[in-house]
mmCIF file of C-alpha atoms in Angstrom:
data_model
loop_
_atom_site.group_PDB
_atom_site.id
_atom_site.type_symbol
_atom_site.label_atom_id
_atom_site.label_comp_id
_atom_site.label_asym_id
_atom_site.label_seq_id
_atom_site.Cartn_x
_atom_site.Cartn_y
_atom_site.Cartn_z
ATOM 1 C CA MET J 1 -62.465 -88.592 -14.098
ATOM 2 C CA GLY J 2 -61.792 -91.225 -16.744
ATOM 3 C CA LYS J 3 -59.724 -88.994 -19.033
ATOM 4 C CA LYS J 4 -56.153 -89.550 -20.117
ATOM 5 C CA ILE J 5 -54.249 -86.307 -19.568
ATOM 6 C CA PHE J 6 -50.921 -85.253 -21.100
ATOM 7 C CA VAL J 7 -49.119 -82.355 -19.393
ATOM 8 C CA SER J 8 -46.753 -80.113 -21.330
ATOM 9 C CA TYR J 9 -44.600 -77.739 -19.280
ATOM 10 C CA LYS J 10 -41.188 -76.107 -18.867
ATOM 11 C CA TYR J 11 -39.590 -78.530 -16.459
ATOM 12 C CA ALA J 12 -37.161 -76.234 -14.649
ATOM 13 C CA ASP J 13 -38.952 -72.873 -14.784
ATOM 14 C CA ASP J 14 -38.557 -71.600 -11.212
ATOM 15 C CA ASN J 15 -40.122 -68.184 -11.780
ATOM 16 C CA VAL J 16 -43.345 -69.510 -10.251
ATOM 17 C CA ALA J 17 -45.025 -69.057 -6.877
ATOM 18 C CA PHE J 18 -43.840 -71.188 -3.972
ATOM 19 C CA LEU J 19 -46.039 -74.258 -3.651
ATOM 20 C CA ASP J 20 -46.434 -75.604 -0.124
ATOM 21 C CA ASP J 21 -45.254 -79.225 0.217
ATOM 22 C CA TYR J 22 -44.100 -79.212 -3.436
ATOM 23 C CA ASN J 23 -40.759 -77.444 -3.634
ATOM 24 C CA HIS J 24 -37.008 -77.823 -3.537
ATOM 25 C CA LEU J 25 -35.787 -77.964 0.079
ATOM 26 C CA GLY J 26 -38.232 -75.237 1.040
ATOM 27 C CA LEU J 27 -36.386 -72.749 -1.159
ATOM 28 C CA TYR J 28 -38.315 -72.529 -4.411
ATOM 29 C CA SER J 29 -40.795 -74.368 -6.623
ATOM 30 C CA THR J 30 -40.646 -75.192 -10.324
ATOM 31 C CA ALA J 31 -43.261 -75.970 -12.956
ATOM 32 C CA ARG J 32 -42.499 -79.650 -12.352
ATOM 33 C CA ASN J 33 -43.624 -79.284 -8.715
ATOM 34 C CA TYR J 34 -47.018 -78.132 -9.970
ATOM 35 C CA VAL J 35 -47.231 -81.253 -12.137
ATOM 36 C CA ASP J 36 -46.431 -83.387 -9.105
ATOM 37 C CA TYR J 37 -49.268 -81.643 -7.235
ATOM 38 C CA LEU J 38 -51.681 -82.493 -10.061
ATOM 39 C CA GLN J 39 -50.532 -86.102 -10.020
ATOM 40 C CA ASP J 40 -51.068 -86.420 -6.276
ATOM 41 C CA LYS J 41 -54.177 -84.296 -5.772
ATOM 42 C CA LYS J 42 -56.207 -84.212 -8.986
ATOM 43 C CA PHE J 43 -55.515 -87.312 -11.066
ATOM 44 C CA SER J 44 -55.227 -90.947 -10.135
ATOM 45 C CA GLY J 45 -53.185 -93.896 -11.342
ATOM 46 C CA ASP J 46 -51.923 -93.486 -14.898
ATOM 47 C CA ASP J 47 -54.519 -90.870 -15.878
ATOM 48 C CA LEU J 48 -51.788 -88.228 -16.060
ATOM 49 C CA ASN J 49 -48.816 -88.616 -18.412
ATOM 50 C CA LYS J 50 -46.063 -86.126 -17.669
ATOM 51 C CA ALA J 51 -43.729 -84.763 -20.275
ATOM 52 C CA GLU J 52 -40.217 -85.388 -19.056
ATOM 53 C CA ASN J 53 -37.142 -83.175 -18.703
ATOM 54 C CA ASP J 54 -37.158 -80.777 -21.634
ATOM 55 C CA ASN J 55 -33.473 -79.840 -21.737
ATOM 56 C CA GLU J 56 -32.667 -82.103 -24.698
ATOM 57 C CA ASP J 57 -31.426 -80.132 -27.708
ATOM 58 C CA LEU J 58 -33.928 -80.507 -30.559
ATOM 59 C CA SER J 59 -32.046 -78.444 -33.119
ATOM 60 C CA GLN J 60 -30.385 -81.538 -34.632
ATOM 61 C CA PHE J 61 -33.501 -83.721 -34.546
ATOM 62 C CA LYS J 62 -35.542 -84.563 -37.605
ATOM 63 C CA ASP J 63 -39.331 -84.494 -37.432
ATOM 64 C CA ASP J 64 -39.514 -88.304 -37.430
ATOM 65 C CA THR J 65 -37.255 -88.491 -34.367
ATOM 66 C CA ILE J 66 -39.359 -85.976 -32.461
ATOM 67 C CA LYS J 67 -42.506 -87.801 -33.515
ATOM 68 C CA SER J 68 -41.209 -91.101 -32.186
ATOM 69 C CA LYS J 69 -40.462 -89.509 -28.823
ATOM 70 C CA LEU J 70 -43.915 -87.967 -28.520
ATOM 71 C CA ARG J 71 -46.142 -90.611 -30.102
ATOM 72 C CA ASP J 72 -46.463 -92.965 -27.145
ATOM 73 C CA LYS J 73 -46.836 -90.141 -24.624
ATOM 74 C CA ILE J 74 -49.598 -88.313 -26.462
ATOM 75 C CA TRP J 75 -51.214 -91.116 -28.456
ATOM 76 C CA ASP J 76 -53.703 -92.441 -25.920
ATOM 77 C CA SER J 77 -54.400 -89.120 -24.177
ATOM 78 C CA SER J 78 -57.558 -87.145 -24.872
ATOM 79 C CA ILE J 79 -56.721 -83.881 -23.080
ATOM 80 C CA THR J 80 -53.492 -81.874 -23.081
ATOM 81 C CA LEU J 81 -52.764 -79.433 -20.271
ATOM 82 C CA VAL J 82 -50.192 -76.797 -21.161
ATOM 83 C CA LEU J 83 -48.771 -75.170 -18.047
ATOM 84 C CA ILE J 84 -48.103 -71.536 -18.928
ATOM 85 C CA SER J 85 -45.195 -70.197 -16.879
ATOM 86 C CA PRO J 86 -43.230 -66.946 -17.092
ATOM 87 C CA ASN J 87 -40.046 -68.488 -18.520
ATOM 88 C CA MET J 88 -41.559 -71.281 -20.591
ATOM 89 C CA GLN J 89 -39.953 -69.836 -23.720
ATOM 90 C CA ASP J 90 -36.208 -69.850 -24.321
ATOM 91 C CA PRO J 91 -35.622 -66.580 -26.228
ATOM 92 C CA LEU J 92 -32.315 -67.884 -27.579
ATOM 93 C CA LYS J 93 -33.917 -70.834 -29.377
ATOM 94 C CA LYS J 94 -36.317 -71.055 -32.293
ATOM 95 C CA GLU J 95 -39.804 -72.286 -31.510
ATOM 96 C CA GLU J 96 -39.220 -75.511 -33.428
ATOM 97 C CA ASP J 97 -36.147 -76.203 -31.275
ATOM 98 C CA GLN J 98 -38.167 -76.336 -28.042
ATOM 99 C CA TRP J 99 -40.308 -79.195 -26.727
ATOM 100 C CA ILE J 100 -43.559 -77.463 -25.774
ATOM 101 C CA PRO J 101 -44.482 -76.308 -29.323
ATOM 102 C CA TRP J 102 -43.966 -79.846 -30.614
ATOM 103 C CA GLU J 103 -46.070 -81.290 -27.802
ATOM 104 C CA VAL J 104 -48.866 -78.863 -28.632
ATOM 105 C CA SER J 105 -48.524 -79.604 -32.341
ATOM 106 C CA TYR J 106 -48.827 -83.365 -31.887
ATOM 107 C CA SER J 107 -51.676 -82.928 -29.428
ATOM 108 C CA LEU J 108 -53.646 -81.189 -32.175
ATOM 109 C CA ARG J 109 -52.886 -83.600 -35.016
ATOM 110 C CA THR J 110 -54.891 -86.532 -36.315
ATOM 111 C CA GLU J 111 -52.637 -89.586 -36.278
ATOM 112 C CA THR J 112 -53.097 -93.144 -37.517
ATOM 113 C CA ARG J 113 -51.322 -95.999 -35.787
ATOM 114 C CA ASN J 114 -51.955 -99.712 -36.226
ATOM 115 C CA SER J 115 -55.103 -98.880 -38.220
ATOM 116 C CA GLN J 116 -56.407 -96.810 -35.311
ATOM 117 C CA ARG J 117 -57.052 -93.104 -35.587
ATOM 118 C CA SER J 118 -56.247 -90.612 -32.837
ATOM 119 C CA LEU J 119 -58.168 -87.332 -33.045
ATOM 120 C CA PRO J 120 -56.900 -83.953 -31.752
ATOM 121 C CA ASN J 121 -56.846 -83.577 -27.994
ATOM 122 C CA GLY J 122 -58.916 -81.129 -26.034
ATOM 123 C CA MET J 123 -56.586 -78.342 -24.897
ATOM 124 C CA ILE J 124 -56.341 -76.326 -21.681
ATOM 125 C CA ALA J 125 -53.736 -73.650 -20.916
ATOM 126 C CA VAL J 126 -53.303 -73.545 -17.137
ATOM 127 C CA VAL J 127 -51.546 -70.319 -16.165
ATOM 128 C CA LEU J 128 -49.204 -70.698 -13.189
ATOM 129 C CA PRO J 129 -48.733 -67.775 -10.786
ATOM 130 C CA ASP J 130 -45.340 -66.084 -10.939
ATOM 131 C CA LYS J 131 -43.051 -65.607 -7.945
ATOM 132 C CA SER J 132 -45.145 -62.678 -6.743
ATOM 133 C CA SER J 133 -48.258 -64.897 -6.973
ATOM 134 C CA SER J 134 -49.533 -62.854 -9.927
ATOM 135 C CA TYR J 135 -51.016 -64.013 -13.228
ATOM 136 C CA SER J 136 -50.637 -60.601 -14.860
ATOM 137 C CA TYR J 137 -47.833 -61.696 -17.194
ATOM 138 C CA PHE J 138 -50.523 -63.630 -19.085
ATOM 139 C CA ILE J 139 -53.966 -62.721 -17.697
ATOM 140 C CA THR J 140 -55.042 -59.150 -16.928
ATOM 141 C CA HIS J 141 -58.395 -57.398 -16.526
ATOM 142 C CA GLN J 142 -59.694 -54.122 -17.901
ATOM 143 C CA ASN J 143 -62.891 -52.157 -17.387
ATOM 144 C CA LEU J 144 -64.533 -51.338 -20.723
ATOM 145 C CA THR J 145 -67.766 -49.472 -21.390
ATOM 146 C CA ASP J 146 -70.294 -50.649 -23.976
ATOM 147 C CA ASP J 147 -72.515 -48.507 -26.206
ATOM 148 C CA ASP J 148 -75.213 -48.438 -23.525
ATOM 149 C CA GLY J 149 -72.844 -46.990 -20.966
ATOM 150 C CA GLN J 150 -72.531 -50.223 -18.997
ATOM 151 C CA THR J 151 -69.091 -51.044 -17.598
ATOM 152 C CA HIS J 152 -67.744 -54.590 -17.969
ATOM 153 C CA ASN J 153 -64.686 -56.127 -16.355
ATOM 154 C CA VAL J 154 -63.036 -57.861 -19.303
ATOM 155 C CA ARG J 155 -60.369 -60.546 -19.096
ATOM 156 C CA ILE J 156 -57.350 -59.916 -21.349
ATOM 157 C CA ILE J 157 -55.201 -62.864 -22.510
ATOM 158 C CA ASN J 158 -51.682 -61.815 -23.457
ATOM 159 C CA THR J 159 -51.151 -64.352 -26.242
ATOM 160 C CA ASP J 160 -47.895 -62.679 -27.283
ATOM 161 C CA ASN J 161 -46.318 -63.976 -24.066
ATOM 162 C CA THR J 162 -46.262 -67.595 -25.165
ATOM 163 C CA PHE J 163 -45.362 -69.754 -28.142
ATOM 164 C CA GLU J 164 -46.913 -68.811 -31.468
ATOM 165 C CA ILE J 165 -48.663 -72.166 -31.900
ATOM 166 C CA ILE J 166 -50.405 -71.674 -28.542
ATOM 167 C CA GLY J 167 -51.413 -68.079 -29.226
ATOM 168 C CA ASN J 168 -52.708 -68.949 -32.698
ATOM 169 C CA ASN J 169 -55.058 -71.553 -31.237
ATOM 170 C CA MET J 170 -56.641 -68.958 -28.974
ATOM 171 C CA PHE J 171 -59.355 -66.615 -30.290
ATOM 172 C CA ASN J 172 -59.538 -68.892 -33.321
ATOM 173 C CA GLN J 173 -63.282 -69.592 -33.517
ATOM 174 C CA LYS J 174 -64.375 -69.212 -37.142
ATOM 175 C CA LYS J 175 -67.541 -67.266 -36.321
ATOM 176 C CA PRO J 176 -66.983 -65.750 -32.884
ATOM 177 C CA ASP J 177 -69.597 -63.873 -30.907
ATOM 178 C CA TYR J 178 -68.162 -60.516 -29.874
ATOM 179 C CA ASP J 179 -68.959 -56.881 -29.118
ATOM 180 C CA ILE J 180 -66.885 -53.790 -29.730
ATOM 181 C CA MET J 181 -66.193 -51.810 -26.569
ATOM 182 C CA GLN J 182 -64.069 -48.697 -26.706
ATOM 183 C CA GLY J 183 -62.607 -49.899 -30.000
ATOM 184 C CA GLN J 184 -61.695 -53.358 -28.692
ATOM 185 C CA LYS J 185 -63.217 -56.733 -29.479
ATOM 186 C CA VAL J 186 -64.759 -58.410 -26.448
ATOM 187 C CA TYR J 187 -65.425 -62.086 -27.127
ATOM 188 C CA HIS J 188 -68.201 -64.194 -25.638
ATOM 189 C CA GLY J 189 -68.528 -67.956 -25.222
ATOM 190 C CA GLU J 190 -65.918 -70.506 -26.251
ATOM 191 C CA CYS J 191 -63.961 -68.241 -28.596
ATOM 192 C CA SER J 192 -60.710 -70.251 -28.253
ATOM 193 C CA TYR J 193 -59.979 -73.922 -28.856
ATOM 194 C CA ILE J 194 -57.262 -73.742 -26.189
ATOM 195 C CA ILE J 195 -59.152 -72.798 -23.049
ATOM 196 C CA THR J 196 -57.237 -70.477 -20.694
ATOM 197 C CA VAL J 197 -57.613 -70.706 -16.919
ATOM 198 C CA SER J 198 -55.576 -69.641 -13.902
ATOM 199 C CA TRP J 199 -54.011 -72.342 -11.731
ATOM 200 C CA GLU J 200 -56.221 -71.364 -8.803
ATOM 201 C CA ASP J 201 -59.439 -71.652 -10.789
ATOM 202 C CA PHE J 202 -58.345 -74.910 -12.396
ATOM 203 C CA ILE J 203 -57.548 -76.748 -9.188
ATOM 204 C CA ASN J 204 -60.772 -75.483 -7.597
ATOM 205 C CA ASP J 205 -62.968 -76.768 -10.430
ATOM 206 C CA THR J 206 -60.878 -79.202 -12.454
ATOM 207 C CA ASP J 207 -63.735 -81.324 -13.782
ATOM 208 C CA THR J 208 -65.543 -78.327 -15.277
ATOM 209 C CA TYR J 209 -62.545 -77.331 -17.375
ATOM 210 C CA ILE J 210 -61.870 -80.914 -18.445
ATOM 211 C CA ASP J 211 -65.528 -81.216 -19.492
ATOM 212 C CA ARG J 212 -65.382 -77.954 -21.458
ATOM 213 C CA ALA J 213 -62.269 -79.052 -23.355
ATOM 214 C CA THR J 214 -63.825 -82.458 -24.009
ATOM 215 C CA ASP J 215 -66.972 -80.847 -25.420
ATOM 216 C CA LEU J 216 -64.929 -78.715 -27.842
ATOM 217 C CA LYS J 217 -62.928 -81.766 -28.940
ATOM 218 C CA GLU J 218 -65.876 -84.106 -29.395
ATOM 219 C CA ASN J 219 -68.698 -81.831 -30.518
ATOM 220 C CA ARG J 220 -67.441 -78.473 -31.727
ATOM 221 C CA ILE J 221 -63.974 -78.878 -33.208
ATOM 222 C CA ASP J 222 -65.165 -77.856 -36.684
ATOM 223 C CA GLU J 223 -65.940 -74.393 -35.310
ATOM 224 C CA TYR J 224 -62.217 -73.607 -34.983
ATOM 225 C CA ASP J 225 -59.276 -72.908 -37.261
ATOM 226 C CA LEU J 226 -56.598 -75.101 -35.718
ATOM 227 C CA GLN J 227 -52.920 -74.455 -36.310
ATOM 228 C CA LYS J 228 -51.549 -77.971 -36.052
ATOM 229 C CA LYS J 229 -48.037 -77.566 -37.418
ATOM 230 C CA LEU J 230 -45.155 -75.333 -36.483
ATOM 231 C CA LYS J 231 -44.560 -72.526 -38.930
#
């Protein structure tokens, strides 16, 4: 594959589908088990750089401290995978006091280090199935009818069910191609800088999604309004 991948995820989220051969004593799986699967099955050697346990309290950290913790992990990667899971957000903490938003923020920034410049990463949101093996907490489908009476099965991304910095980097193409169907915008093409894909589709065609994210990063990044910092 030849790409350096950084994976951002909620380490201990166990509200995910049971993953054969990657679980805790045959009882349950966590988001970390899915990362282990990727390491073993989809990436080789040091191509994949895992974020570590995310239970460290960030509320007392200054930006420079967080930056120092993330710089080496994200610096030489070119693609960031964000594993979307049902309990990735801690509702009792501010967004800036949780690891994933910072990892996304630094993945999107341009950084200079030792006179070398690191450009924003390509970004893919990989949606994990919940315990009932459903993606509907984040991805749903709806039949909508266009002006010609044709019915289309439209994918709906529930961006409100994730961190603001992730949602704001979806549907953020400056000049998107879209139709209006039954009063709703239906987007076409690469309308989001952060590409969204289900776990099943990603593992079945990993290279295609990596290539799509790489193309946006290398050739089309100016087409998007990127939110790079936490608000």
